[in-house]
Coordinates of C-alpha atoms in Angstrom, one line a residue:
V1 CA 134.9 103.2 85.1
S2 CA 132.6 102.1 82.0
M3 CA 132.7 98.5 80.6
G4 CA 130.8 96.8 77.5
T5 CA 129.2 98.7 74.6
E6 CA 126.1 97.0 72.7
D7 CA 124.6 98.4 69.6
Q8 CA 121.8 100.8 69.2
V9 CA 119.0 101.4 66.8
D10 CA 120.8 104.5 65.1
G11 CA 123.8 102.6 64.8
A12 CA 125.6 104.5 67.6
R13 CA 127.5 102.3 70.6
K14 CA 126.3 102.7 74.2
T15 CA 128.2 102.0 77.4
Y16 CA 125.7 99.2 79.6
S17 CA 127.7 99.3 82.5
V18 CA 129.1 102.3 84.5
E19 CA 130.7 101.8 87.8
L20 CA 132.0 103.8 90.5
C21 CA 135.7 103.1 91.2
G22 CA 135.9 99.5 91.4
G23 CA 139.4 99.3 92.7
T24 CA 141.1 101.5 89.8
H25 CA 142.8 103.8 92.5
V26 CA 145.2 100.9 93.5
V27 CA 148.0 99.3 91.5
R28 CA 147.1 95.9 91.9
T29 CA 143.6 94.3 93.3
G30 CA 146.1 92.6 96.0
D31 CA 146.3 96.5 97.3
I32 CA 142.6 96.3 98.8
G33 CA 143.3 93.2 100.7
L34 CA 140.8 91.1 102.4
I35 CA 136.8 91.9 101.6
S36 CA 134.0 91.2 104.0
I37 CA 131.0 92.0 102.3
L38 CA 128.3 93.7 104.6
G39 CA 125.0 94.2 102.7
E40 CA 123.7 94.2 99.2
G41 CA 120.4 95.9 98.1
A42 CA 118.7 98.1 95.4
V43 CA 119.3 101.5 94.9
A44 CA 117.3 102.4 91.6
A45 CA 116.0 100.4 88.8
G46 CA 118.5 98.1 87.6
V47 CA 121.2 99.0 90.1
R48 CA 122.7 97.2 93.1
R49 CA 124.6 98.3 96.0
I50 CA 126.7 96.0 97.8
E51 CA 128.8 97.5 101.0
A52 CA 131.7 96.1 102.1
L53 CA 135.1 97.0 104.3
T54 CA 138.5 95.9 103.2
G55 CA 142.0 95.3 104.4
S56 CA 142.1 95.9 108.4
A57 CA 138.9 97.0 109.1
A58 CA 137.2 93.5 107.2
R59 CA 139.9 91.4 109.1
R60 CA 138.7 93.1 112.3
H61 CA 135.3 92.5 111.7
L62 CA 135.3 89.0 110.6
N63 CA 137.7 88.3 114.0
A64 CA 134.4 89.7 115.8
E65 CA 132.3 87.5 114.3
R66 CA 134.1 84.8 114.7
D67 CA 134.4 85.7 118.7
R68 CA 130.5 86.3 118.6
L69 CA 129.9 82.4 116.9
R70 CA 132.2 81.2 119.4
A71 CA 130.5 82.5 122.4
I72 CA 126.9 81.8 121.0
A73 CA 128.8 77.8 120.4
S74 CA 130.0 78.0 124.0
S75 CA 126.5 78.5 125.3
L76 CA 124.8 76.1 123.1
K77 CA 127.5 73.6 125.0
V78 CA 128.6 72.6 121.0
G79 CA 131.0 73.2 119.1
V80 CA 131.3 76.0 116.5
E81 CA 130.6 73.9 113.5
D82 CA 127.5 72.4 115.3
A83 CA 126.2 75.6 116.4
S84 CA 123.8 76.4 113.4
E85 CA 122.2 73.5 113.6
R86 CA 121.6 73.3 117.1
V87 CA 119.9 76.9 116.8
L88 CA 117.5 75.5 114.5
Q89 CA 116.6 72.5 116.6
I90 CA 116.3 74.9 119.6
A91 CA 113.9 77.0 117.5
E92 CA 111.8 74.1 116.2
E93 CA 111.7 72.6 120.1
R94 CA 110.6 76.5 120.7
R95 CA 107.5 76.5 118.1
R96 CA 106.9 72.9 119.2
L97 CA 106.1 73.7 122.9
D98 CA 104.2 76.9 121.9
R99 CA 101.9 75.2 119.8
E100 CA 101.4 72.7 122.7
L101 CA 101.3 75.8 125.6
G102 CA 98.4 77.1 123.7
D103 CA 96.4 73.5 123.1
A104 CA 96.9 73.4 127.1
R105 CA 95.4 77.3 127.6
K106 CA 92.6 76.5 125.0
K107 CA 91.9 73.5 126.7
L108 CA 91.8 75.3 130.2
A109 CA 89.9 77.7 129.2
L110 CA 87.0 75.6 127.3
G111 CA 86.4 74.6 130.8
G112 CA 85.8 70.8 130.0
S113 CA 82.3 70.0 131.8
A114 CA 82.3 73.7 133.4
A115 CA 81.0 75.0 129.8
A116 CA 77.7 73.5 130.5
D117 CA 77.4 74.8 134.2
A118 CA 77.9 78.3 132.6
V119 CA 74.9 77.9 130.2
T120 CA 72.3 80.5 131.6
K121 CA 68.5 80.2 130.1
I122 CA 67.2 83.4 128.6
G123 CA 63.8 82.8 127.9
S124 CA 64.2 80.2 125.0
I125 CA 68.1 81.0 124.4
S126 CA 70.7 79.4 125.9
Y127 CA 73.6 81.7 126.6
I128 CA 77.2 81.1 127.7
G129 CA 78.8 84.2 128.7
K130 CA 82.5 84.0 130.1
A131 CA 85.9 85.7 130.8
V132 CA 88.7 83.4 130.5
E133 CA 92.0 83.4 131.0
G134 CA 95.6 82.3 129.8
V135 CA 94.7 82.9 126.2
E136 CA 95.2 85.3 123.4
V137 CA 92.5 87.7 121.9
K138 CA 93.0 85.3 118.5
D139 CA 92.4 82.3 120.2
L140 CA 88.7 83.5 120.9
K141 CA 87.0 82.8 118.2
G142 CA 88.3 79.2 118.1
L143 CA 87.1 78.6 121.6
A144 CA 83.6 80.3 120.9
D145 CA 83.2 77.9 118.1
Q146 CA 84.0 75.2 120.4
H147 CA 81.6 76.3 123.1
K148 CA 78.8 76.4 120.3
A149 CA 79.3 73.2 119.1
K150 CA 78.9 72.0 122.7
L151 CA 75.9 74.0 123.4
G152 CA 74.2 73.3 119.9
S153 CA 71.7 76.1 119.9
G154 CA 72.2 79.3 121.5
V155 CA 74.6 82.2 122.0
V156 CA 78.4 82.4 123.5
A157 CA 80.2 85.2 124.5
L158 CA 84.0 85.3 125.5
A159 CA 85.9 87.7 126.7
V160 CA 90.0 88.2 128.2
V161 CA 91.8 91.0 129.3
G162 CA 95.5 91.5 127.8
E163 CA 98.5 92.2 129.6
D164 CA 98.2 95.8 128.4
K165 CA 94.7 95.7 130.5
R166 CA 92.7 96.0 127.2
A167 CA 89.8 93.7 126.4
G168 CA 88.7 91.5 124.0
I169 CA 85.6 89.9 123.5
V170 CA 84.3 87.5 120.7
V171 CA 80.4 86.7 120.5
A172 CA 79.0 83.6 118.5
V173 CA 75.3 82.9 117.7
S174 CA 74.2 79.2 116.7
E175 CA 73.0 79.2 112.5
D176 CA 69.2 78.9 114.1
L177 CA 69.3 81.8 115.4
T178 CA 70.8 84.3 113.0
A179 CA 67.9 85.2 111.7
R180 CA 66.7 87.3 114.9
I181 CA 70.0 87.8 116.5
S182 CA 73.5 89.1 115.0
A183 CA 76.6 88.6 116.8
V184 CA 77.7 91.8 115.5
D185 CA 74.8 94.0 117.2
L186 CA 75.9 91.9 120.5
V187 CA 79.4 92.2 120.5
R188 CA 79.0 96.2 119.8
V189 CA 77.0 96.2 122.8
A190 CA 80.0 94.7 124.8
S191 CA 82.3 97.3 123.1
E192 CA 80.3 100.4 124.2
V193 CA 80.7 99.1 127.6
L194 CA 84.2 98.5 127.4
G195 CA 85.2 101.8 126.0
G196 CA 85.5 100.6 122.6
K197 CA 84.3 101.9 119.0
G198 CA 82.2 99.3 117.9
G199 CA 83.3 96.2 116.6
G200 CA 82.4 93.8 113.2
G201 CA 82.3 90.1 111.8
R202 CA 79.3 88.2 110.7
P203 CA 75.9 87.5 111.9
D204 CA 77.2 84.3 113.5
M205 CA 80.8 85.5 114.8
A206 CA 81.5 88.9 115.6
Q207 CA 84.6 90.6 117.6
A208 CA 85.5 93.5 119.4
G209 CA 87.4 95.2 121.9
G210 CA 88.1 98.0 124.6
P211 CA 90.6 99.8 126.4
D212 CA 88.6 98.8 130.2
G213 CA 89.4 95.4 131.0
T214 CA 88.0 96.1 134.3
K215 CA 84.3 96.3 132.6
V216 CA 84.6 92.5 131.3
S217 CA 81.6 91.3 133.5
E218 CA 79.4 94.4 132.9
A219 CA 80.2 93.8 129.3
L220 CA 79.0 90.2 129.3
A221 CA 76.0 91.3 131.2
A222 CA 74.9 93.9 128.5
I223 CA 75.0 91.1 126.1
A224 CA 72.6 88.8 128.5
E225 CA 70.4 92.3 129.2
R226 CA 70.2 92.6 124.9
L227 CA 69.0 88.7 124.9
V228 CA 66.3 89.4 127.3
A229 CA 65.1 92.4 125.3
I230 CA 65.2 89.8 122.4
G231 CA 63.0 87.3 124.0

């Protein structure tokens, strides 16, 4: 089925839309009956594809969707007309609770006054090296920054073991020490102990990981040994 023509530069006329079927196999569009569109997407440049059900298949599909919506509304203890709004409310509540839980975990991992107790003096260098629980690897940098701010001058190494038993570790070095101590060098020492393949970052903040979460204590100790060597 073609429709529409346009004039070309050479004077010819070209059809600008060519469709397959479009209902021309029926006497009237009413023969098709109900149409329920399932999806739409690109097939090629300038070509879109619409997928739909018609007739009794479309009606069965819509009836099934209606039943699912009623079940959802019943679970939410609201009317069908209020189901979508209630889902949005629950999603927002979930995001808020996740944020609050994340903040609580960070505060717990920061350890309050316990951070001061964890400071070890290695020559003239103050060092905090500890494993934390209840946080994700992505939270370690923020926690390391907070520890470093409390420390003032020194090195902070924080490690966490995930549910998959893999370890993640972050090393932070205060700016006054980066001329002689690189966080990248230190985190790579830890990564080697954890069975990892190096790490990366900046002289003041670097991150690495490894598959052997049972050796977190050894990894933190290895960083301390390197600091002893640096003096």
